């Protein structure tokens, strides 16, 4: 399925087809066991009927709500939602455009105004200064951004922003020069409003991207976040309200039909998680999946939220990258005990229901918590007395935008201790105490904070270790330089989290997503047990884990039932996984279901046609289905629209090679090097391709050496480079690469085995025997290693006699 690509790593992700491991396309033979009937198992709760969106309602605009809901309308009108986006006018533009300037790495942007229009002079795609008219403004406080619309319908976000608090211009990336070739440069896709921003800043967005001519014709019902962005299209509601008024009824809101909106966002024991999902559709770091989300629709029918398996979060779940609130809130005790956004926030004004601590003491008894006996900060004029400072520590994003971590956790300075101080994490994480107290000259260290917490609150009463320890080990176990021991330990730790009843579902789902990188029977068995879990995130993550099942029949038995899952994210994931099998040989009933889900899957890719990952996934899908013509078309289309997106080019090169079109494959790999000369994977792919031609071995070795230099921590790259050098009798250089590979992955016998062969070729029997002894001792079940040891012993003995 689709995957998120970090802005800084967009050209450096691990490809789904490993470079150099060229796929061999053969006709699959269907196991006869596919003929056994497979029916969905488990009882997954469906969305209540009262929550489902009316399919025939239309958007009417926020003004249509004003007459009957004047209080709510007035509150909304002053909110940031109502000012989330606007046409650039003298009334909406806050920045100083009176010949203002902003310097950034020697480039001076100029902000001017002429004839009631606003302009920013900045770099164009050629690196030259050009004046661009401002079409729209984004937000009001604490910053305002400015957008430029181009003839092809693209709307791009400028990096020059206005600080509404300090009344000054600033650059959103102050530490990065961002030349035109940078992926974060303002004209590149990552700064494109139509895809990256519009969905959450306006109401009823339709991207209307045309891949044939690479243009947008994006439309909206309201340019800002209106009432219907949260409540759904209101025509049915208005019609019903008018009928009630005509009939003389006054209690419309209590009618058994509800309000006939998609959702009224009322808080009930049954609906609190759905109201949070309604907010989470925008207040989450997530990737899009399917078009036309409406409030009241299950979040994972249209989006997939990012969880704690990525490095967007610290190992304990604290926010690291720009993560918004949803994933954090799902970690909180409050959410998991029925608290929703509207319990603390006025959803119309966006403000807190009460100022400062009063919003917390609506539920938490002030005499216990809003007192120095609890927070130990007696001076209320200084930091430390506000609940949010300790339990929702802030992080600044976009230069000046303070965001609060909504996991609402207690401070854990013990997790900030270094291993030398007794800390349990290899990489310590921040804590709320040292957020304010960070003067080491005064002794304000993590150890000091930990000791203070023990002094004030006593030792930790939790018996189980913090899940951060297991998540960190799970992350470390799948890094390229992880040892076999680290791999096994990471897997064991992640599986242990799945059995802990004290952990909330999001933590267990995150453990599963990490476990999906451990392609072992134990991992798959753990995932299989959770395939029918009632929690959406856990069920989705479990599916990812079992997708590595190598046996076709078992894979079919695991995945086929998920084609009928009520959640679209799971159905589409199942479709992509099953594409690896001969679909035509499924039972007829499953084939029928598969064809329907396939339509959804391809529609999802069509919806994301303005994103390069769509073409990558489409190409992989059709390759899995053995339709290489469609796969080639997908990669070529992706290359045309996104010539700098290297994963598409990489897979295109591999496909060309598999089709025995080696000149075209070489052309793609060379183009990749030209686009990103510092990227080692491109040299590696080209080196392995050239190595297939014996007469080009020297040229191949040159590229493999460059790859090894740029990918020093990848043992397989070091190994392949060494093999190429050995073929050219450059054994001393080869030995260095093999030793590095062995050090990086000491549990892999390939590397010491190759090193033994090298020393044998050099007739260095002493070193050959030493490594052969190691091989035979560590892998006694390998008969070939025992034979190798005897061979080395005999030759060392004979050479000693000479």
CSV table of N, CA, C and O in Angstrom, one decimal, residues 465-556:
chain,number,residue,atom,x,y,z
A,465,UNK,N,8.0,-2.4,32.6
A,465,UNK,CA,8.9,-1.4,32.0
A,465,UNK,C,8.1,-0.5,31.0
A,465,UNK,O,7.1,-0.9,30.5
A,466,UNK,N,8.6,0.7,30.9
A,466,UNK,CA,7.9,1.6,29.9
A,466,UNK,C,8.0,1.1,28.5
A,466,UNK,O,9.0,0.5,28.1
A,467,UNK,N,6.9,1.2,27.8
A,467,UNK,CA,6.9,0.6,26.4
A,467,UNK,C,7.9,1.3,25.5
A,467,UNK,O,8.3,0.7,24.5
A,468,UNK,N,8.4,2.5,25.9
A,468,UNK,CA,9.4,3.1,25.1
A,468,UNK,C,10.7,2.2,24.9
A,468,UNK,O,11.3,2.2,23.8
A,469,UNK,N,11.0,1.5,25.9
A,469,UNK,CA,12.2,0.6,25.9
A,469,UNK,C,12.0,-0.4,24.8
A,469,UNK,O,12.9,-0.7,24.0
A,470,UNK,N,10.9,-1.0,24.7
A,470,UNK,CA,10.6,-2.1,23.7
A,470,UNK,C,10.5,-1.5,22.3
A,470,UNK,O,11.0,-2.1,21.4
A,471,UNK,N,9.8,-0.3,22.2
A,471,UNK,CA,9.7,0.3,20.9
A,471,UNK,C,11.1,0.7,20.4
A,471,UNK,O,11.4,0.5,19.2
A,472,UNK,N,11.9,1.2,21.2
A,472,UNK,CA,13.3,1.6,20.8
A,472,UNK,C,14.0,0.4,20.3
A,472,UNK,O,14.7,0.4,19.2
A,473,UNK,N,14.0,-0.7,21.0
A,473,UNK,CA,14.7,-1.9,20.6
A,473,UNK,C,14.1,-2.5,19.3
A,473,UNK,O,14.8,-3.0,18.5
A,474,UNK,N,12.8,-2.3,19.2
A,474,UNK,CA,12.1,-2.7,17.9
A,474,UNK,C,12.6,-1.9,16.8
A,474,UNK,O,12.8,-2.5,15.7
A,475,UNK,N,12.8,-0.6,17.0
A,475,UNK,CA,13.3,0.2,15.9
A,475,UNK,C,14.7,-0.1,15.5
A,475,UNK,O,15.1,-0.2,14.4
A,476,UNK,N,15.6,-0.3,16.6
A,476,UNK,CA,17.0,-0.6,16.4
A,476,UNK,C,17.2,-1.9,15.7
A,476,UNK,O,18.2,-2.1,14.9
A,477,UNK,N,16.3,-2.9,16.0
A,477,UNK,CA,16.5,-4.2,15.4
A,477,UNK,C,16.4,-4.3,13.9
A,477,UNK,O,16.9,-5.3,13.3
A,478,UNK,N,15.8,-3.3,13.3
A,478,UNK,CA,15.6,-3.4,11.8
A,478,UNK,C,16.5,-2.4,11.1
A,478,UNK,O,16.3,-2.1,9.9
A,479,UNK,N,17.4,-1.7,11.8
A,479,UNK,CA,18.3,-0.8,11.1
A,479,UNK,C,19.3,-1.6,10.3
A,479,UNK,O,19.5,-2.8,10.5
A,480,UNK,N,19.9,-1.0,9.3
A,480,UNK,CA,20.7,-1.7,8.3
A,480,UNK,C,22.0,-2.3,9.0
A,480,UNK,O,22.5,-3.3,8.5
A,481,UNK,N,22.4,-1.7,10.1
A,481,UNK,CA,23.6,-2.3,10.7
A,481,UNK,C,23.3,-3.1,12.0
A,481,UNK,O,24.2,-3.3,12.8
A,482,UNK,N,22.1,-3.5,12.2
A,482,UNK,CA,21.7,-4.2,13.4
A,482,UNK,C,22.3,-5.6,13.3
A,482,UNK,O,22.3,-6.3,12.3
A,483,UNK,N,22.8,-6.1,14.5
A,483,UNK,CA,23.3,-7.5,14.6
A,483,UNK,C,22.1,-8.4,14.7
A,483,UNK,O,20.9,-8.0,14.9
A,484,UNK,N,22.4,-9.7,14.5
A,484,UNK,CA,21.4,-10.7,14.6
A,484,UNK,C,20.8,-10.7,16.0
A,484,UNK,O,19.6,-10.9,16.2
A,485,UNK,N,21.6,-10.4,17.0
A,485,UNK,CA,21.2,-10.4,18.4
A,485,UNK,C,20.2,-9.2,18.6
A,485,UNK,O,19.1,-9.4,19.2
A,486,UNK,N,20.5,-8.1,18.0
A,486,UNK,CA,19.6,-6.9,18.1
A,486,UNK,C,18.3,-7.2,17.4
A,486,UNK,O,17.2,-6.8,17.9
A,487,UNK,N,18.4,-7.9,16.3
A,487,UNK,CA,17.2,-8.2,15.5
A,487,UNK,C,16.3,-9.1,16.4
A,487,UNK,O,15.1,-8.9,16.5
A,488,UNK,N,16.9,-10.1,17.0
A,488,UNK,CA,16.1,-11.1,17.7
A,488,UNK,C,15.5,-10.4,19.0
A,488,UNK,O,14.4,-10.7,19.4
A,489,UNK,N,16.3,-9.6,19.6
A,489,UNK,CA,15.9,-8.9,20.8
A,489,UNK,C,14.7,-7.9,20.5
A,489,UNK,O,13.7,-7.8,21.3
A,490,UNK,N,14.9,-7.2,19.4
A,490,UNK,CA,13.8,-6.3,19.0
A,490,UNK,C,12.5,-7.0,18.7
A,490,UNK,O,11.4,-6.5,19.2
A,491,UNK,N,12.6,-8.1,18.1
A,491,UNK,CA,11.3,-8.9,17.8
A,491,UNK,C,10.7,-9.4,19.1
A,491,UNK,O,9.5,-9.2,19.3
A,492,UNK,N,11.5,-9.9,20.0
A,492,UNK,CA,11.0,-10.4,21.3
A,492,UNK,C,10.3,-9.3,22.1
A,492,UNK,O,9.3,-9.5,22.7
A,493,UNK,N,11.0,-8.1,22.1
A,493,UNK,CA,10.4,-7.0,22.9
A,493,UNK,C,9.1,-6.5,22.3
A,493,UNK,O,8.1,-6.2,23.0
A,494,UNK,N,9.0,-6.5,21.0
A,494,UNK,CA,7.7,-6.0,20.3
A,494,UNK,C,6.6,-7.0,20.6
A,494,UNK,O,5.5,-6.6,20.9
A,495,UNK,N,6.9,-8.3,20.5
A,495,UNK,CA,5.9,-9.3,20.8
A,495,UNK,C,5.4,-9.2,22.2
A,495,UNK,O,4.2,-9.4,22.5
A,496,UNK,N,6.3,-8.9,23.1
A,496,UNK,CA,5.9,-8.8,24.5
A,496,UNK,C,4.9,-7.6,24.8
A,496,UNK,O,4.0,-7.7,25.6
A,497,UNK,N,5.0,-6.6,24.0
A,497,UNK,CA,4.1,-5.5,24.1
A,497,UNK,C,2.6,-5.9,23.8
A,497,UNK,O,1.7,-5.3,24.3
A,498,UNK,N,2.5,-6.8,22.8
A,498,UNK,CA,1.2,-7.2,22.4
A,498,UNK,C,0.4,-7.9,23.5
A,498,UNK,O,-0.8,-7.9,23.4
A,499,UNK,N,1.1,-8.4,24.5
A,499,UNK,CA,0.4,-9.2,25.5
A,499,UNK,C,0.1,-8.3,26.8
A,499,UNK,O,-0.5,-8.8,27.7
A,500,UNK,N,0.6,-7.1,26.7
A,500,UNK,CA,0.4,-6.2,27.9
A,500,UNK,C,-1.0,-5.6,27.9
A,500,UNK,O,-1.3,-4.8,27.0
A,501,UNK,N,-1.7,-5.8,29.0
A,501,UNK,CA,-3.1,-5.3,29.1
A,501,UNK,C,-3.1,-3.9,29.6
A,501,UNK,O,-4.1,-3.2,29.6
A,502,UNK,N,-1.9,-3.4,30.1
A,502,UNK,CA,-1.9,-2.0,30.6
A,502,UNK,C,-1.6,-1.0,29.5
A,502,UNK,O,-1.6,0.2,29.7
A,503,UNK,N,-1.4,-1.4,28.2
A,503,UNK,CA,-1.1,-0.5,27.1
A,503,UNK,C,-2.4,-0.2,26.3
A,503,UNK,O,-3.2,-1.1,26.0
A,504,UNK,N,-2.5,1.0,25.8
A,504,UNK,CA,-3.6,1.4,25.0
A,504,UNK,C,-3.4,0.9,23.6
A,504,UNK,O,-2.3,0.6,23.2
A,505,UNK,N,-4.5,0.8,22.8
A,505,UNK,CA,-4.4,0.2,21.5
A,505,UNK,C,-3.4,0.8,20.6
A,505,UNK,O,-2.7,0.1,19.8
A,506,UNK,N,-3.2,2.1,20.6
A,506,UNK,CA,-2.3,2.7,19.7
A,506,UNK,C,-0.8,2.3,19.9
A,506,UNK,O,-0.1,2.1,19.0
A,507,UNK,N,-0.5,2.0,21.1
A,507,UNK,CA,0.9,1.5,21.4
A,507,UNK,C,1.1,0.1,20.9
A,507,UNK,O,2.1,-0.2,20.2
A,508,UNK,N,0.1,-0.8,21.1
A,508,UNK,CA,0.1,-2.1,20.6
A,508,UNK,C,0.1,-2.1,19.0
A,508,UNK,O,0.8,-2.9,18.4
A,509,UNK,N,-0.7,-1.2,18.4
A,509,UNK,CA,-0.7,-1.1,17.0
A,509,UNK,C,0.7,-0.7,16.4
A,509,UNK,O,1.1,-1.1,15.4
A,510,UNK,N,1.3,0.3,17.1
A,510,UNK,CA,2.6,0.7,16.7
A,510,UNK,C,3.6,-0.4,16.8
A,510,UNK,O,4.5,-0.5,15.9
A,511,UNK,N,3.5,-1.2,17.9
A,511,UNK,CA,4.4,-2.4,18.0
A,511,UNK,C,4.2,-3.3,16.8
A,511,UNK,O,5.2,-3.9,16.3
A,512,UNK,N,3.0,-3.5,16.4
A,512,UNK,CA,2.7,-4.4,15.3
A,512,UNK,C,3.3,-3.9,14.0
A,512,UNK,O,3.9,-4.6,13.2
A,513,UNK,N,3.2,-2.5,13.8
A,513,UNK,CA,3.7,-2.0,12.5
A,513,UNK,C,5.3,-2.2,12.5
A,513,UNK,O,5.8,-2.4,11.4
A,514,UNK,N,5.9,-2.0,13.6
A,514,UNK,CA,7.3,-2.3,13.7
A,514,UNK,C,7.6,-3.8,13.5
A,514,UNK,O,8.6,-4.2,12.8
A,515,UNK,N,6.7,-4.6,14.0
A,515,UNK,CA,6.9,-6.0,13.9
A,515,UNK,C,6.7,-6.5,12.4
A,515,UNK,O,7.3,-7.6,12.1
A,516,UNK,N,6.1,-5.7,11.6
A,516,UNK,CA,5.9,-6.1,10.2
A,516,UNK,C,7.2,-6.1,9.5
A,516,UNK,O,7.3,-6.6,8.3
A,517,UNK,N,8.2,-5.5,10.0
A,517,UNK,CA,9.6,-5.5,9.4
A,517,UNK,C,10.3,-6.8,9.8
A,517,UNK,O,11.4,-7.0,9.3
A,518,UNK,N,9.8,-7.5,10.7
A,518,UNK,CA,10.5,-8.8,11.2
A,518,UNK,C,9.8,-10.0,10.5
A,518,UNK,O,8.7,-10.4,10.9
A,519,UNK,N,10.3,-10.4,9.4
A,519,UNK,CA,9.7,-11.4,8.6
A,519,UNK,C,10.0,-12.8,9.1
A,519,UNK,O,10.7,-13.6,8.5
A,520,UNK,N,9.4,-13.1,10.3
A,520,UNK,CA,9.7,-14.4,11.0
A,520,UNK,C,8.4,-15.1,11.3
A,520,UNK,O,7.3,-14.4,11.4
A,521,UNK,N,8.4,-16.4,11.5
A,521,UNK,CA,7.2,-17.1,11.9
A,521,UNK,C,6.6,-16.6,13.2
A,521,UNK,O,5.4,-16.5,13.4
A,522,UNK,N,7.5,-16.2,14.2
A,522,UNK,CA,7.0,-15.7,15.5
A,522,UNK,C,6.3,-14.4,15.3
A,522,UNK,O,5.2,-14.2,15.9
A,523,UNK,N,6.8,-13.6,14.5
A,523,UNK,CA,6.1,-12.3,14.2
A,523,UNK,C,4.8,-12.5,13.6
A,523,UNK,O,3.8,-11.9,14.0
A,524,UNK,N,4.8,-13.3,12.6
A,524,UNK,CA,3.5,-13.6,11.9
A,524,UNK,C,2.5,-14.3,12.8
A,524,UNK,O,1.3,-13.9,12.7
A,525,UNK,N,2.9,-15.1,13.6
A,525,UNK,CA,2.0,-15.8,14.5
A,525,UNK,C,1.4,-14.7,15.5
A,525,UNK,O,0.2,-14.8,15.8
A,526,UNK,N,2.2,-13.8,15.9
A,526,UNK,CA,1.7,-12.7,16.8
A,526,UNK,C,0.7,-11.9,16.1
A,526,UNK,O,-0.4,-11.5,16.6
A,527,UNK,N,0.9,-11.6,14.8
A,527,UNK,CA,0.0,-10.8,14.0
A,527,UNK,C,-1.3,-11.5,13.7
A,527,UNK,O,-2.4,-10.9,13.8
A,528,UNK,N,-1.2,-12.8,13.4
A,528,UNK,CA,-2.4,-13.6,13.1
A,528,UNK,C,-3.4,-13.6,14.2
A,528,UNK,O,-4.6,-13.5,14.0
A,529,UNK,N,-3.0,-13.6,15.5
A,529,UNK,CA,-3.9,-13.6,16.6
A,529,UNK,C,-4.7,-12.3,16.7
A,529,UNK,O,-5.7,-12.3,17.5
A,530,UNK,N,-4.2,-11.3,16.1
A,530,UNK,CA,-4.9,-10.0,16.2
A,530,UNK,C,-5.6,-9.5,14.9
A,530,UNK,O,-6.0,-8.4,14.8
A,531,UNK,N,-5.7,-10.4,14.0
A,531,UNK,CA,-6.3,-10.0,12.7
A,531,UNK,C,-7.8,-9.6,12.8
A,531,UNK,O,-8.3,-8.9,12.0
A,532,UNK,N,-8.4,-10.1,13.8
A,532,UNK,CA,-9.9,-9.8,14.0
A,532,UNK,C,-10.1,-8.9,15.2
A,532,UNK,O,-11.2,-8.9,15.8
A,533,UNK,N,-9.1,-8.2,15.7
A,533,UNK,CA,-9.3,-7.3,16.8
A,533,UNK,C,-10.3,-6.2,16.5
A,533,UNK,O,-10.3,-5.7,15.4
A,534,UNK,N,-11.1,-5.9,17.4
A,534,UNK,CA,-12.1,-4.8,17.2
A,534,UNK,C,-11.5,-3.4,16.9
A,534,UNK,O,-12.2,-2.6,16.4
A,535,UNK,N,-10.3,-3.2,17.4
A,535,UNK,CA,-9.7,-1.9,17.2
A,535,UNK,C,-9.2,-1.8,15.8
A,535,UNK,O,-8.4,-2.6,15.3
A,536,UNK,N,-9.5,-0.7,15.1
A,536,UNK,CA,-9.1,-0.5,13.7
A,536,UNK,C,-7.6,-0.5,13.5
A,536,UNK,O,-7.1,-1.1,12.5
A,537,UNK,N,-6.9,0.3,14.3
A,537,UNK,CA,-5.5,0.4,14.2
A,537,UNK,C,-4.8,-1.0,14.4
A,537,UNK,O,-3.9,-1.3,13.6
A,538,UNK,N,-5.2,-1.7,15.4
A,538,UNK,CA,-4.6,-3.0,15.6
A,538,UNK,C,-4.8,-4.0,14.5
A,538,UNK,O,-3.9,-4.7,14.0
A,539,UNK,N,-6.1,-4.0,14.0
A,539,UNK,CA,-6.4,-4.9,12.9
A,539,UNK,C,-5.6,-4.6,11.6
A,539,UNK,O,-5.1,-5.5,10.9
A,540,UNK,N,-5.5,-3.3,11.3
A,540,UNK,CA,-4.7,-2.9,10.2
A,540,UNK,C,-3.3,-3.2,10.3
A,540,UNK,O,-2.6,-3.8,9.4
A,541,UNK,N,-2.7,-3.0,11.5
A,541,UNK,CA,-1.3,-3.3,11.7
A,541,UNK,C,-1.0,-4.8,11.7
A,541,UNK,O,0.0,-5.2,11.2
A,542,UNK,N,-1.9,-5.6,12.2
A,542,UNK,CA,-1.8,-7.0,12.2
A,542,UNK,C,-1.7,-7.5,10.8
A,542,UNK,O,-1.0,-8.5,10.5
A,543,UNK,N,-2.5,-7.0,9.9
A,543,UNK,CA,-2.6,-7.4,8.5
A,543,UNK,C,-1.2,-7.1,7.9
A,543,UNK,O,-0.7,-8.0,7.1
A,544,UNK,N,-0.6,-6.0,8.2
A,544,UNK,CA,0.8,-5.7,7.7
A,544,UNK,C,1.8,-6.8,8.1
A,544,UNK,O,2.7,-7.1,7.4
A,545,UNK,N,1.6,-7.3,9.4
A,545,UNK,CA,2.6,-8.2,9.9
A,545,UNK,C,2.5,-9.5,9.1
A,545,UNK,O,3.5,-10.1,8.7
A,546,UNK,N,1.3,-10.0,8.9
A,546,UNK,CA,1.1,-11.4,8.3
A,546,UNK,C,1.4,-11.3,6.8
A,546,UNK,O,1.4,-12.4,6.1
A,547,UNK,N,1.5,-10.1,6.2
A,547,UNK,CA,1.7,-10.0,4.8
A,547,UNK,C,3.0,-10.6,4.3
A,547,UNK,O,3.1,-10.9,3.1
A,548,UNK,N,3.9,-10.9,5.2
A,548,UNK,CA,5.2,-11.5,4.8
A,548,UNK,C,5.2,-13.0,4.8
A,548,UNK,O,6.2,-13.6,4.5
A,549,UNK,N,4.0,-13.6,5.0
A,549,UNK,CA,3.9,-15.0,5.0
A,549,UNK,C,4.3,-15.6,3.6
A,549,UNK,O,3.8,-15.2,2.6
A,550,UNK,N,5.3,-16.5,3.6
A,550,UNK,CA,5.9,-16.9,2.3
A,550,UNK,C,5.0,-18.0,1.7
A,550,UNK,O,5.1,-18.2,0.5
A,551,UNK,N,4.3,-18.8,2.4
A,551,UNK,CA,3.5,-19.9,1.9
A,551,UNK,C,2.2,-19.3,1.3
A,551,UNK,O,1.4,-18.7,1.9
A,552,UNK,N,2.0,-19.5,0.0
A,552,UNK,CA,0.8,-18.9,-0.7
A,552,UNK,C,-0.5,-19.3,-0.1
A,552,UNK,O,-1.4,-18.4,0.0
A,553,UNK,N,-0.7,-20.6,0.3
A,553,UNK,CA,-2.0,-21.0,0.8
A,553,UNK,C,-2.3,-20.3,2.2
A,553,UNK,O,-3.4,-19.8,2.4
A,554,UNK,N,-1.2,-20.3,3.0
A,554,UNK,CA,-1.4,-19.6,4.3
A,554,UNK,C,-1.7,-18.1,4.1
A,554,UNK,O,-2.5,-17.5,4.8
A,555,UNK,N,-0.9,-17.5,3.2
A,555,UNK,CA,-1.1,-16.1,3.0
A,555,UNK,C,-2.6,-15.8,2.5
A,555,UNK,O,-3.2,-14.9,3.0
A,556,UNK,N,-3.1,-16.7,1.6
A,556,UNK,CA,-4.4,-16.6,1.2
A,556,UNK,C,-5.4,-16.7,2.3
A,556,UNK,O,-6.4,-15.9,2.5
